[in-house]
JSON list of C-alpha atoms in Angstrom, two decimals:
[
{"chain": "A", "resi": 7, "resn": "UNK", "atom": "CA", "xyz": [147.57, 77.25, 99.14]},
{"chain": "A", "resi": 8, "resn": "UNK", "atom": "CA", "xyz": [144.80, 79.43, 99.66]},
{"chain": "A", "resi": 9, "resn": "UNK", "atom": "CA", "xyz": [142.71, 76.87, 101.41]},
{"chain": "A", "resi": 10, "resn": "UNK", "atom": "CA", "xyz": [145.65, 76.12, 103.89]},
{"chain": "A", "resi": 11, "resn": "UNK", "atom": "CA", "xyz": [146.03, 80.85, 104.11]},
{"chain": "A", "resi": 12, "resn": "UNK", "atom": "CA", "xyz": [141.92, 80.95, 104.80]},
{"chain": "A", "resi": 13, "resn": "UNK", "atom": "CA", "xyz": [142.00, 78.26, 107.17]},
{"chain": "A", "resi": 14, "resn": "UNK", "atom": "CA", "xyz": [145.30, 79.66, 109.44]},
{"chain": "A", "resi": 15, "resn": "UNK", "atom": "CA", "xyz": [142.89, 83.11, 109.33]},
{"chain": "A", "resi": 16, "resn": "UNK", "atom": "CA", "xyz": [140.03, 81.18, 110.34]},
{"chain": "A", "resi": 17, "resn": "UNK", "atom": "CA", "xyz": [141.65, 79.57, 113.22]},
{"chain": "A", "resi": 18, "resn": "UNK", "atom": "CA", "xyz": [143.29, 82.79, 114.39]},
{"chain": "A", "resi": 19, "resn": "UNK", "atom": "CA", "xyz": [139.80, 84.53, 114.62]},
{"chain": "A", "resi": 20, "resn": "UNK", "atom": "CA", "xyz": [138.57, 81.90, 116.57]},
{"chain": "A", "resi": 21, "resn": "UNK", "atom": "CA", "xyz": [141.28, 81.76, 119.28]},
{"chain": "A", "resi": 22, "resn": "UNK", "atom": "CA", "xyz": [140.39, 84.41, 122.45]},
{"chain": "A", "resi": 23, "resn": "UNK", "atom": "CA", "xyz": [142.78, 86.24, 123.78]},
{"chain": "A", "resi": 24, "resn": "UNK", "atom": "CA", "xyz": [143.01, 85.06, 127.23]},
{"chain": "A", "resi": 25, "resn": "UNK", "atom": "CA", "xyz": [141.72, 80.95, 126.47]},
{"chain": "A", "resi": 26, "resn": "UNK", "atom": "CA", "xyz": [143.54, 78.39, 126.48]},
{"chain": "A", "resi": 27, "resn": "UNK", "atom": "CA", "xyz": [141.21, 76.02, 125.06]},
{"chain": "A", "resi": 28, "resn": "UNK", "atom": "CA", "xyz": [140.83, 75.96, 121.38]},
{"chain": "A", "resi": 29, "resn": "UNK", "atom": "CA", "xyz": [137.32, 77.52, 120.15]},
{"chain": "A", "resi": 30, "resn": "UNK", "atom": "CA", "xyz": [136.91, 75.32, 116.98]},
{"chain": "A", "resi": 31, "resn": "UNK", "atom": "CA", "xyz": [137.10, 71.99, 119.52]},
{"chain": "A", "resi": 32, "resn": "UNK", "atom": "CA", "xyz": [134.27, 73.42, 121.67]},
{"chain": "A", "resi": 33, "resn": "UNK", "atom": "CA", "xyz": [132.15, 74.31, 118.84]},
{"chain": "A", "resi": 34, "resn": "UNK", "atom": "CA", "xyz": [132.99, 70.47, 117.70]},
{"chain": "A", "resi": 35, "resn": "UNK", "atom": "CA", "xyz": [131.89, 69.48, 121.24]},
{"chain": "A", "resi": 36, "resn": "UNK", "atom": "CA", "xyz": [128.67, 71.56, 120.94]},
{"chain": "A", "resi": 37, "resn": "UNK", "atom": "CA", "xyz": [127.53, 70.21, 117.47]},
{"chain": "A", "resi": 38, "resn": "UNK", "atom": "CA", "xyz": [128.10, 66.54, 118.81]},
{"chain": "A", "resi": 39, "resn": "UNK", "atom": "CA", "xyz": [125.31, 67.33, 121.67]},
{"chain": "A", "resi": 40, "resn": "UNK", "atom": "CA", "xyz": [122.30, 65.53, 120.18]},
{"chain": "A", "resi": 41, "resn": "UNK", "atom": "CA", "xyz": [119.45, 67.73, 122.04]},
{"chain": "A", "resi": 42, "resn": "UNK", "atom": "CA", "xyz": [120.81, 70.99, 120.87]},
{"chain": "A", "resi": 43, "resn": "UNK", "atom": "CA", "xyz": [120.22, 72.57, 117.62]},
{"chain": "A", "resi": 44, "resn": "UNK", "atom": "CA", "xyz": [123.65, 72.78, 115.17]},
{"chain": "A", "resi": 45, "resn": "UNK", "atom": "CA", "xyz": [124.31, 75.70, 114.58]},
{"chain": "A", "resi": 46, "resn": "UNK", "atom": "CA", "xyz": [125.89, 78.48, 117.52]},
{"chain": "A", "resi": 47, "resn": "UNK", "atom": "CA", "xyz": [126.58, 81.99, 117.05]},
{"chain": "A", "resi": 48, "resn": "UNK", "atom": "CA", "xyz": [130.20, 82.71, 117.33]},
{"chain": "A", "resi": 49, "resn": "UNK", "atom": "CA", "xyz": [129.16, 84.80, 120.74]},
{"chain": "A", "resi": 50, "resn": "UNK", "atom": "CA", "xyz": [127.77, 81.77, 122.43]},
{"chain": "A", "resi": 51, "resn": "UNK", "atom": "CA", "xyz": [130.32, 79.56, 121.60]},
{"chain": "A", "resi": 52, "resn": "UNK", "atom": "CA", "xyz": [133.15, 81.63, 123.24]},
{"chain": "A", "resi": 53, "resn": "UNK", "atom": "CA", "xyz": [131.03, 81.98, 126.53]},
{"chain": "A", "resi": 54, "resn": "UNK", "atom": "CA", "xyz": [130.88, 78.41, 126.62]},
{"chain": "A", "resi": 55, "resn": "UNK", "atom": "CA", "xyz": [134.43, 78.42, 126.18]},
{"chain": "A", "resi": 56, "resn": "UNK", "atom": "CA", "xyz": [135.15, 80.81, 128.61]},
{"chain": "A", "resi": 57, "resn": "UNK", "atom": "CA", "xyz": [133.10, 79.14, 130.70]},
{"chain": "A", "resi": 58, "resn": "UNK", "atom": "CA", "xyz": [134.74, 76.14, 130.64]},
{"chain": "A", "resi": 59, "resn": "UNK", "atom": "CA", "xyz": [138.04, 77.81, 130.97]},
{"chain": "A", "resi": 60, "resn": "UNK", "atom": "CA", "xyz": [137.17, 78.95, 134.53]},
{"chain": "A", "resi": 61, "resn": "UNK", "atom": "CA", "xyz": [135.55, 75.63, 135.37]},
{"chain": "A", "resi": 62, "resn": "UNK", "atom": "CA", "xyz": [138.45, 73.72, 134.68]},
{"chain": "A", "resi": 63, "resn": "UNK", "atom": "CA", "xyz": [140.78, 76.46, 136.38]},
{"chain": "A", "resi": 64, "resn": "UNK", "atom": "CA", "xyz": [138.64, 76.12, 139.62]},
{"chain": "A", "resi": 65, "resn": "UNK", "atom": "CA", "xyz": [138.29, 72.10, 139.28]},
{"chain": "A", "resi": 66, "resn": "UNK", "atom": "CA", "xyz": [142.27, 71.96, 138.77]},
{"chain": "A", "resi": 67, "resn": "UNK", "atom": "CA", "xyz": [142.73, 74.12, 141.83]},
{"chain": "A", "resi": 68, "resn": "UNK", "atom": "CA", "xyz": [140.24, 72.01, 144.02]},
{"chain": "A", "resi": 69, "resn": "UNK", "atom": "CA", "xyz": [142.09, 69.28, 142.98]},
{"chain": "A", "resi": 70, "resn": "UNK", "atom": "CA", "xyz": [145.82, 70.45, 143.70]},
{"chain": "A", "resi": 71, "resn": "UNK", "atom": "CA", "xyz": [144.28, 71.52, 147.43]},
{"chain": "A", "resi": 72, "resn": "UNK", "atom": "CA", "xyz": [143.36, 67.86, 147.73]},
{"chain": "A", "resi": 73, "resn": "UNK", "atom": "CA", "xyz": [147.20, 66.68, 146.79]},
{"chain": "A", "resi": 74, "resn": "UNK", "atom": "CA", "xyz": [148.64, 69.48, 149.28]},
{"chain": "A", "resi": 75, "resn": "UNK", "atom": "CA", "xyz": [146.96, 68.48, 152.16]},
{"chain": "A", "resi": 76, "resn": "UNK", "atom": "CA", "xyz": [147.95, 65.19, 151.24]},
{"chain": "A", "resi": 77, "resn": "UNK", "atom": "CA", "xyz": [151.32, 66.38, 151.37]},
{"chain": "A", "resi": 78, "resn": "UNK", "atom": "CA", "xyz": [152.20, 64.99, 148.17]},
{"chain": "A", "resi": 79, "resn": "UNK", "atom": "CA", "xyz": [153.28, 66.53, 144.88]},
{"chain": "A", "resi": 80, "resn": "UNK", "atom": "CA", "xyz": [151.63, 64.68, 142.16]},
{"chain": "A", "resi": 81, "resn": "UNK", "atom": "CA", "xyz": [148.02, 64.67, 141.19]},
{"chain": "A", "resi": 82, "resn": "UNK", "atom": "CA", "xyz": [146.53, 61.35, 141.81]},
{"chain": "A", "resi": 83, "resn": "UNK", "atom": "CA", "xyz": [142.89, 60.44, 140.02]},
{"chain": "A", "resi": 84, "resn": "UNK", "atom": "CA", "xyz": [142.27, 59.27, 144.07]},
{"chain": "A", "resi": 85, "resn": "UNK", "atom": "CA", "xyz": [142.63, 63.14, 144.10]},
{"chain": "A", "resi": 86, "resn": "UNK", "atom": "CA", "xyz": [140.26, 63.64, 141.57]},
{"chain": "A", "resi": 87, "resn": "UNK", "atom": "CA", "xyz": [137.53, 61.15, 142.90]},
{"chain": "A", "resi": 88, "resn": "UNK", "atom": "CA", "xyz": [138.37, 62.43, 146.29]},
{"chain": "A", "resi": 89, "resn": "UNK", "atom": "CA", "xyz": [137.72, 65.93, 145.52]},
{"chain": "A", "resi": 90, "resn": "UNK", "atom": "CA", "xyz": [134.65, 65.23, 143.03]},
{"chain": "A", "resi": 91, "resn": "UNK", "atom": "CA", "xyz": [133.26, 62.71, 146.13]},
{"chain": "A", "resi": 92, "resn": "UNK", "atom": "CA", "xyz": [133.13, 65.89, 148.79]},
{"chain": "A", "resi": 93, "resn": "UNK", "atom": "CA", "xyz": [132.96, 69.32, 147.15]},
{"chain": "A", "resi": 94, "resn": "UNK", "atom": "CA", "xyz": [129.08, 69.80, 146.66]},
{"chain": "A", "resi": 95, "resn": "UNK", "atom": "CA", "xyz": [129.68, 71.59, 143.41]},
{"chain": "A", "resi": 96, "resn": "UNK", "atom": "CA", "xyz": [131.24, 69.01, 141.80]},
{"chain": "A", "resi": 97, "resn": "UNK", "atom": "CA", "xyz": [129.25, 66.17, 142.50]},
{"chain": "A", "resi": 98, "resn": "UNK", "atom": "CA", "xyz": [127.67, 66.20, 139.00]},
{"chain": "A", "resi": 99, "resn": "UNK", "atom": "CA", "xyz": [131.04, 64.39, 137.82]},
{"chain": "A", "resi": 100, "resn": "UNK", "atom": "CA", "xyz": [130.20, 61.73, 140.26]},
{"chain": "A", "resi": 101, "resn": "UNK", "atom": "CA", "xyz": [128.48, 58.89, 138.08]},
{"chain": "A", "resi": 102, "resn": "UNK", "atom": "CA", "xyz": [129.53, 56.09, 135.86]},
{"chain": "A", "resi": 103, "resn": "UNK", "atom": "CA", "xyz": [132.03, 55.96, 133.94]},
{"chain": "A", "resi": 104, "resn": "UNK", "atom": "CA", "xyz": [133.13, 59.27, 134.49]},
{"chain": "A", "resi": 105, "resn": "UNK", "atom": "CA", "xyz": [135.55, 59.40, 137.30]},
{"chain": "A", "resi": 106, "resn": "UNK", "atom": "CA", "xyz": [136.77, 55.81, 137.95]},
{"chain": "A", "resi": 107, "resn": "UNK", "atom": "CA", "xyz": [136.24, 54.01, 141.13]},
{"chain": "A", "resi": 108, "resn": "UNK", "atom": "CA", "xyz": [139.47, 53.95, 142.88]},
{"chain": "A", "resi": 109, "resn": "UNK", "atom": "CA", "xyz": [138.17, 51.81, 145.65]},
{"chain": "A", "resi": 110, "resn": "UNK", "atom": "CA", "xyz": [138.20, 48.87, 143.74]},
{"chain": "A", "resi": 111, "resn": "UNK", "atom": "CA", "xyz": [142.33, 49.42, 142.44]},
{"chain": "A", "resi": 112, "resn": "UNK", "atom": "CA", "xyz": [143.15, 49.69, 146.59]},
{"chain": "A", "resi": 113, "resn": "UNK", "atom": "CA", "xyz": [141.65, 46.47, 146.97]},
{"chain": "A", "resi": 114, "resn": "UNK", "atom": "CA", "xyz": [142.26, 44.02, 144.57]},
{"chain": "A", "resi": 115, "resn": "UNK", "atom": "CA", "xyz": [144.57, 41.51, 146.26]},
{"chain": "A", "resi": 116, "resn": "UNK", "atom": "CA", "xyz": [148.55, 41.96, 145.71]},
{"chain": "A", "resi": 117, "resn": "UNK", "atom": "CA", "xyz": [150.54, 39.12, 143.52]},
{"chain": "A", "resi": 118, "resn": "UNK", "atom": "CA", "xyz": [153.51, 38.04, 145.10]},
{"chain": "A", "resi": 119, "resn": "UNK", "atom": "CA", "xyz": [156.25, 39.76, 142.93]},
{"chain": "A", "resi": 120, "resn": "UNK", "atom": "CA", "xyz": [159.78, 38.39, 142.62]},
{"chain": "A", "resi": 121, "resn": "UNK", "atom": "CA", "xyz": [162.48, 40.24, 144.90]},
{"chain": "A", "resi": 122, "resn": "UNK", "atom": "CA", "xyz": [163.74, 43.19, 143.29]},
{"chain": "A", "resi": 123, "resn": "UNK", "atom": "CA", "xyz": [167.18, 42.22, 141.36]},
{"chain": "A", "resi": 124, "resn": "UNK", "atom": "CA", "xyz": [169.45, 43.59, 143.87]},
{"chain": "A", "resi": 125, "resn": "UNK", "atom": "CA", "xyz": [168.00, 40.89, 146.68]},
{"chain": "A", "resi": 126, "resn": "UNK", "atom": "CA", "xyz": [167.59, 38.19, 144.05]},
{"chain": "A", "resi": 127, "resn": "UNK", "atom": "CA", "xyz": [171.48, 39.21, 143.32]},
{"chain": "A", "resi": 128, "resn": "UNK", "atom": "CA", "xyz": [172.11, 39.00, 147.86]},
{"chain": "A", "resi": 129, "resn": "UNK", "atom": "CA", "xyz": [170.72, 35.64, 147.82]},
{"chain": "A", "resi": 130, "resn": "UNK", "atom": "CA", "xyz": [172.49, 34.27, 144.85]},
{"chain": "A", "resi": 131, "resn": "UNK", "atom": "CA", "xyz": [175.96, 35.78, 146.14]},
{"chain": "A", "resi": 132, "resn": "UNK", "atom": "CA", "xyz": [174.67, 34.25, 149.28]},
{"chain": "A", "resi": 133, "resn": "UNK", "atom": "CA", "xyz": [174.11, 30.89, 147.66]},
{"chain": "A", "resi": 134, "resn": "UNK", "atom": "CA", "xyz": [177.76, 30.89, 145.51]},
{"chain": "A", "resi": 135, "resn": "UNK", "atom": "CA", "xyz": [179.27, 31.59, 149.19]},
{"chain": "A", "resi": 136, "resn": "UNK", "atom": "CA", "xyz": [177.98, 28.91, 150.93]},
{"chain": "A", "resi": 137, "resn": "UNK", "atom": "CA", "xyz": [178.82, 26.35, 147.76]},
{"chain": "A", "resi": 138, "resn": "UNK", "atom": "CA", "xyz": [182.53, 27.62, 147.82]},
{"chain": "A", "resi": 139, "resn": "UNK", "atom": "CA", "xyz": [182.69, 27.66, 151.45]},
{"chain": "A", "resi": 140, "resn": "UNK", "atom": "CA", "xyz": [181.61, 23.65, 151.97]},
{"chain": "A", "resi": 141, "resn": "UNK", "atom": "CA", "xyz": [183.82, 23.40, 148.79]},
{"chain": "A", "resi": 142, "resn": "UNK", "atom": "CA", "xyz": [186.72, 24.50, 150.59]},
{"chain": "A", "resi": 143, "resn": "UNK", "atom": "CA", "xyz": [186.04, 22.82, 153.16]},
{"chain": "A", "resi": 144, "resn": "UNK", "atom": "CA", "xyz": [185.60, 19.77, 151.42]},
{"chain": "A", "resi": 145, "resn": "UNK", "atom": "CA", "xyz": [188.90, 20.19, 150.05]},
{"chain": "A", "resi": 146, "resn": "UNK", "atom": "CA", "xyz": [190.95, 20.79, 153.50]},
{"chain": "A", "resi": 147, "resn": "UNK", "atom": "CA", "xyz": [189.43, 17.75, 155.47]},
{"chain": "A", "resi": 148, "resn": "UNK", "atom": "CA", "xyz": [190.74, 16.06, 151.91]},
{"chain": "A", "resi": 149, "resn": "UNK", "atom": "CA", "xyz": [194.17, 17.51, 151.62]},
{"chain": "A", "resi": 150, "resn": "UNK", "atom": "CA", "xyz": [194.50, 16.99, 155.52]},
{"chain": "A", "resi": 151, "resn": "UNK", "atom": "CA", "xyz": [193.36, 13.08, 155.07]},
{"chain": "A", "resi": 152, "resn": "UNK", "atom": "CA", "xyz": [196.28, 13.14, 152.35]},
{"chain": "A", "resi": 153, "resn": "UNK", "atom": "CA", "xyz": [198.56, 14.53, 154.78]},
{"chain": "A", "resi": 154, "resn": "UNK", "atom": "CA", "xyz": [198.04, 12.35, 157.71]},
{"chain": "A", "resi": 155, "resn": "UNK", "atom": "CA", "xyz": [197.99, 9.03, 155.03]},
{"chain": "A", "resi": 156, "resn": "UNK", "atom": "CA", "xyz": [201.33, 10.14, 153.74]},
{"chain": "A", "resi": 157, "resn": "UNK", "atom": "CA", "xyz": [202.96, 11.12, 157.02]},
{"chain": "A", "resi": 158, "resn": "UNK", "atom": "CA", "xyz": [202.16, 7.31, 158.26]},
{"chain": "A", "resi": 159, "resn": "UNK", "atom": "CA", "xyz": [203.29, 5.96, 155.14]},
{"chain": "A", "resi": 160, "resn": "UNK", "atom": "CA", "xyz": [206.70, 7.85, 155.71]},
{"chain": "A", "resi": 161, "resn": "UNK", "atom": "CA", "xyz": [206.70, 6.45, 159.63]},
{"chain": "A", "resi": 162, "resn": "UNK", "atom": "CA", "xyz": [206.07, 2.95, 158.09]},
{"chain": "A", "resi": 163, "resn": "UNK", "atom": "CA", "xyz": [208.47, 3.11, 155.79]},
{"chain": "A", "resi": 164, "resn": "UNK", "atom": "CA", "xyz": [210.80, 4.30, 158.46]},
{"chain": "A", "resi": 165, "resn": "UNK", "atom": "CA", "xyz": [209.87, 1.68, 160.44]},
{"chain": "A", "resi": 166, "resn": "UNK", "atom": "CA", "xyz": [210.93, -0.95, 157.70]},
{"chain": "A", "resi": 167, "resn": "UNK", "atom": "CA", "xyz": [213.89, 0.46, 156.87]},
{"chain": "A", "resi": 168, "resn": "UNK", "atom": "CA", "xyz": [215.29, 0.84, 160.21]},
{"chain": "A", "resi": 169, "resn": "UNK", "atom": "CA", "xyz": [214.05, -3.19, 161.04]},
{"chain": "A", "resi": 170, "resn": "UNK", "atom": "CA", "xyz": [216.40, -3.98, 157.71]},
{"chain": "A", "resi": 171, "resn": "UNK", "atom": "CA", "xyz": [214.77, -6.75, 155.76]},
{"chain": "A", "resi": 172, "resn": "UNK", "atom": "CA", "xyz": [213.22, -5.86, 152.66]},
{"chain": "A", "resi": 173, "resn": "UNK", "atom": "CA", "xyz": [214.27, -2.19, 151.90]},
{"chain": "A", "resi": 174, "resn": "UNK", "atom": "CA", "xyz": [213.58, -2.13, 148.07]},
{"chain": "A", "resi": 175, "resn": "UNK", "atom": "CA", "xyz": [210.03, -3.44, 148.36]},
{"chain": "A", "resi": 176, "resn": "UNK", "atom": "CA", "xyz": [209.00, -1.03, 151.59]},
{"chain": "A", "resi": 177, "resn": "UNK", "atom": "CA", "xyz": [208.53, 2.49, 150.49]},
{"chain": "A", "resi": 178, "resn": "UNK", "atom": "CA", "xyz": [205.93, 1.05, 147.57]},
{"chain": "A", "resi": 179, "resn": "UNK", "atom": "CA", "xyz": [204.17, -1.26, 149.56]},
{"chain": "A", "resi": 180, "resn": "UNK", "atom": "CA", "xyz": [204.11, 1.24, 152.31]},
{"chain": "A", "resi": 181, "resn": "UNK", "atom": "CA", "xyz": [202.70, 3.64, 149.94]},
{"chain": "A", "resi": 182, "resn": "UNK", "atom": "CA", "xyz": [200.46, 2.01, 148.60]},
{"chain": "A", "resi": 183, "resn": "UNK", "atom": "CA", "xyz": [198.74, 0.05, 151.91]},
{"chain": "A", "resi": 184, "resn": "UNK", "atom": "CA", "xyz": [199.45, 3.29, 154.11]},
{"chain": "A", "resi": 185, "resn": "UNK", "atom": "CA", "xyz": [197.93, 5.41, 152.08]},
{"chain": "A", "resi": 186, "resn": "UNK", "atom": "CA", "xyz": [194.70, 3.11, 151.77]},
{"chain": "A", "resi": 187, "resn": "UNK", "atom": "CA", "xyz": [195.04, 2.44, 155.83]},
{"chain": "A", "resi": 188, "resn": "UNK", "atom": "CA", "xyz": [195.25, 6.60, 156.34]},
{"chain": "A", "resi": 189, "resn": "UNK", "atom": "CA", "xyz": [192.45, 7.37, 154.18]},
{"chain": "A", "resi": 190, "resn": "UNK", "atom": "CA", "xyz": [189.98, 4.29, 156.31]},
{"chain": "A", "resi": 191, "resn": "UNK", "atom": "CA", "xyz": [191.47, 6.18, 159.54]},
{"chain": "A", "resi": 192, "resn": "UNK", "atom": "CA", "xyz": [190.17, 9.25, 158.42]},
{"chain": "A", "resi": 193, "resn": "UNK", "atom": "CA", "xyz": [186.99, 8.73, 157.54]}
]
C-alpha cells in the first residue's frame, strides 16, 4: 500500500505543470538511447520534455495548415508526408521507415469491387421484373390460345348441332379435336 502511495507521489512530482506529455515516458525514451549515458538529472529531462512539447505543438499545427488548404477536415498521413516532404525544418523525419511512402498506396492498381448492395439489390429487382413480366406474358398468349380453342370448339359444336345428326357425340368430340385444332392454329 505504501509502494502503490510512494509511487502516485512519484508520478505527481514528475508531471509539469503546463506538459502534456508524461515525464517518466521521456526519461524511458532517454535511457533507451544507446549513445547517451543512463542516468539524467531531473532538470534535463523536463527540457527535453518541454522541448518536445513545443515540437509536436508546431509539427501538429504545420500539419493541420496542410489539411486546411486542402480544404478538408481530417488529418491525412498524405498530410503528414506532405508537410514533412516541403517544410525545410522538418525534413529530418523524411527517411525510412519513418513517415510512410504514400505514393506507393495512390498507385497500386484498384480491384474491381462488387456493386454496393443497393445496385446489386436494382439489378436483382430488375432481373425478378423482367422474369415476371415474360411470365405474364407467357401466361396471356396461353390463356388467349385457350380462349380462341374453346370459342371454335363452341362454333363447331354449333355447327353440328344445328346440321342435326349426331348431337350426343358433338360437344365431346368437338372438344376434344377443337381444342387440339385451336391450340396448332395458335402456335
Amino acid at each position: 500500500k505504501e509502494d502503490k502511495e510512494e509511487a502516485v507521489e512519484e508520478a505527481a512530482e514528475e508531471m509539469i505543470p503546463g506538459l502534456t506529455i508524461p515525464v517518466a515516458r521521456v526519461k524511458r525514451m532517454m535511457r533507451n538511447n544507446p549513445d547517451k549515458k543512463k542516468n539524467f538529472s531531473k532538470e534535463a529531462v523536463q527540457c527535453v520534455a518541454a522541448g518536445m512539447e513545443l515540437f509536436l505543438a508546431d509539427f501538429a499545427k504545420n500539419v493541420y495548415q496542410f489539411t486546411v488548404d486542402k480544404k478538408r477536415k481530417t488529418l491525412a498521413i498524405a498530410d503528414v508526408a506532405e508537410c514533412v516532404r516541403l517544410v525545410p525544418r522538418f525534413e529530418f523525419l523524411d527517411g525510412p521507415g519513418i513517415i510512410p511512402d504514400v505514393s506507393d498506396r495512390q498507385k497500386k492498381p484498384r480491384v474491381q469491387a462488387a456493386p454496393p448492395p443497393s445496385v446489386a439489390h436494382a439489378n436483382d429487382i430488375q432481373r425478378s421484373l423482367a422474369a415476371a413480366q415474360a411470365q405474364a406474358a407467357a401466361e396471356a398468349a396461353a390463356a388467349e390460345a385457350a380462349a380462341q380453342a374453346q370459342a371454335q370448339a363452341q362454333a363447331q359444336a354449333q355447327a353440328q348441332a344445328a346440321g342435326g345428326g349426331e348431337a350426343a357425340d358433338a360437344p365431346t368430340q368437338a372438344g376434344e379435336g377443337g381444342a387440339a385444332g385451336g391450340q396448332e392454329g395458335a402456335q
